[in-house]
Amino acid sequence: MREQSFEFYSIAFLGIILCRYFVVAGITYWFFYSPVSQSFINHRLRHRVPSWPAIRHDIKLSALSALVFALAAGFVLSAYQDGATHLYTDPREYGLWYLGASYSAVLVLQDTYFYFTHRLFHHPKLFPWLHRGHHRSRYPTPWTSFAFDPLEAAVQALFLVGIVFVLPLHFITVIAVLTTMTVWAVLNHLGPDRLPALFPHHWLGEWVIGPAHHSIHHLKYAVHYGLYFTFWDRLLGTQDPNYTQNLSDFRLGRSDSV
């Protein structure tokens, strides 16, 4: 990798992150909120029209978040050039099996970090400064997926920065984690009313967070703080006690599930 300055990396990643956001969130929004979606969504559910002021607010916050994450990425690559991180480029260095193992480990660690920081953000004294912006969208859209208050974005970026100083990670693993995080965030901010009628709200929804799970968090702030998995919510009592019934209701197309 050719060495560049911190400023170069930060500007380059700002463009990449913004481009990724507008492409992924934009295409997802167009697909699920345009007339195209009328051919597959569950018409038995009550459908809510997105608020354009809320969408504009989400896009503004997302641009600020992109700047925070770009600065974090610039710092990581500058540190890598100085040999300060555990990032590596040769997949044979730790074996191919380690690519999958490290990817899984980062997802578990990130989910744990996200759960406890997210729950902390909902403390009344911290919420106005760290998390209120994200909850401006009571009924989120794909545009909400990256809409963090700047301080919240800094806290979440801290995990992605810190992990490369702790675990040996191949660049492919880092890219896979970032891709998973992006796709997961966009899909989880789809309301259940926008999902296909045949969407499988089955047993997997008990353990893996999806749109049905996260949409409840935007309606009931005291539940559902996880990122990928429901483990911590279930273990620490922040799982909505009606969630299992809600999954059954979604299968049946009941509009009063949340």
Coordinates of C-alpha atoms in Angstrom, one line a residue, residues 140-254:
P140 CA -37.2 5.1 10.6
T141 CA -36.3 4.6 6.9
P142 CA -33.0 3.4 5.3
W143 CA -31.8 7.1 5.6
T144 CA -31.9 6.7 9.4
S145 CA -29.3 3.9 9.3
F146 CA -26.3 6.2 9.6
A147 CA -27.9 9.2 11.3
F148 CA -25.9 9.5 14.5
D149 CA -25.2 12.5 16.7
P150 CA -21.6 13.4 16.2
L151 CA -20.6 12.3 19.8
E152 CA -22.4 9.0 19.3
A153 CA -20.6 8.5 16.0
A154 CA -17.3 9.1 17.8
V155 CA -18.1 6.5 20.4
Q156 CA -19.0 3.9 17.8
A157 CA -16.0 4.8 15.7
L158 CA -13.8 4.2 18.8
F159 CA -14.6 0.5 18.7
L160 CA -13.6 0.2 15.0
V161 CA -10.4 2.1 15.8
G162 CA -9.6 0.2 19.0
I163 CA -10.2 -3.3 17.6
V164 CA -7.3 -3.1 15.1
F165 CA -4.9 -2.4 18.0
V166 CA -6.1 -5.5 19.9
L167 CA -6.9 -8.2 17.4
P168 CA -4.9 -9.2 14.3
L169 CA -7.3 -8.5 11.4
H170 CA -6.9 -8.9 7.7
F171 CA -8.1 -6.0 5.6
I172 CA -10.6 -8.4 4.0
T173 CA -12.0 -9.0 7.5
V174 CA -12.3 -5.3 8.2
I175 CA -14.1 -4.7 4.9
A176 CA -16.5 -7.6 5.6
V177 CA -17.3 -6.2 9.0
L178 CA -18.0 -2.8 7.7
T179 CA -20.1 -4.2 4.8
T180 CA -22.1 -6.3 7.3
M181 CA -22.6 -3.2 9.6
T182 CA -23.8 -1.1 6.7
V183 CA -26.2 -3.6 5.2
W184 CA -27.5 -4.6 8.6
A185 CA -28.2 -1.0 9.6
V186 CA -30.0 -0.2 6.4
L187 CA -32.2 -3.3 6.5
N188 CA -33.0 -2.9 10.3
H189 CA -34.3 0.6 9.7
L190 CA -37.0 -0.7 7.3
G191 CA -40.3 -0.7 9.0
P192 CA -42.1 -4.1 9.1
D193 CA -44.8 -2.5 7.0
R194 CA -42.3 -2.3 4.1
L195 CA -41.3 -6.0 4.2
P196 CA -42.5 -8.5 1.7
A197 CA -45.7 -10.3 2.8
L198 CA -43.7 -13.6 2.7
F199 CA -40.9 -12.2 4.9
P200 CA -40.0 -15.1 7.3
H201 CA -40.6 -13.7 10.8
H202 CA -39.7 -17.1 12.2
W203 CA -37.6 -18.5 15.0
L204 CA -34.5 -16.8 13.6
G205 CA -36.0 -13.5 14.7
E206 CA -35.7 -14.6 18.3
W207 CA -31.9 -14.6 18.1
V208 CA -30.9 -12.3 15.2
I209 CA -32.0 -8.7 15.1
G210 CA -34.1 -7.6 12.1
P211 CA -36.5 -4.9 11.1
A212 CA -39.2 -6.1 13.3
H213 CA -37.0 -6.1 16.4
H214 CA -35.4 -2.7 15.8
S215 CA -38.6 -0.9 14.8
I216 CA -39.9 -1.6 18.3
H217 CA -36.9 0.2 19.8
H218 CA -37.8 3.3 17.9
L219 CA -41.3 3.2 19.4
K220 CA -40.3 2.0 22.9
Y221 CA -36.9 3.4 23.9
A222 CA -36.5 1.1 27.0
V223 CA -36.1 -2.1 25.0
H224 CA -34.0 -3.6 22.2
Y225 CA -30.5 -2.2 22.4
G226 CA -28.6 -4.8 20.4
L227 CA -27.0 -4.5 17.0
Y228 CA -26.8 -8.0 15.5
F229 CA -28.1 -10.4 18.1
T230 CA -30.8 -10.5 20.7
F231 CA -28.5 -12.2 23.3
W232 CA -27.9 -9.3 25.6
D233 CA -31.5 -8.0 25.4
R234 CA -32.7 -11.5 26.4
L235 CA -30.1 -11.9 29.1
L236 CA -30.5 -8.5 30.7
G237 CA -34.2 -8.1 30.5
T238 CA -34.4 -5.5 27.8
Q239 CA -36.3 -7.7 25.4
D240 CA -39.9 -6.5 24.8
P241 CA -42.0 -9.2 26.6
N242 CA -44.5 -9.0 23.7
Y243 CA -41.8 -9.5 21.0
T244 CA -42.6 -13.2 20.4
Q245 CA -46.3 -12.4 20.0
N246 CA -45.4 -9.5 17.7
L247 CA -43.5 -11.9 15.4
S248 CA -46.6 -14.1 15.2
D249 CA -48.7 -11.0 14.5
F250 CA -46.4 -9.9 11.6
R251 CA -46.7 -13.3 10.1
L252 CA -50.5 -12.9 10.1
G253 CA -50.3 -9.4 8.8
R254 CA -51.9 -7.7 11.8

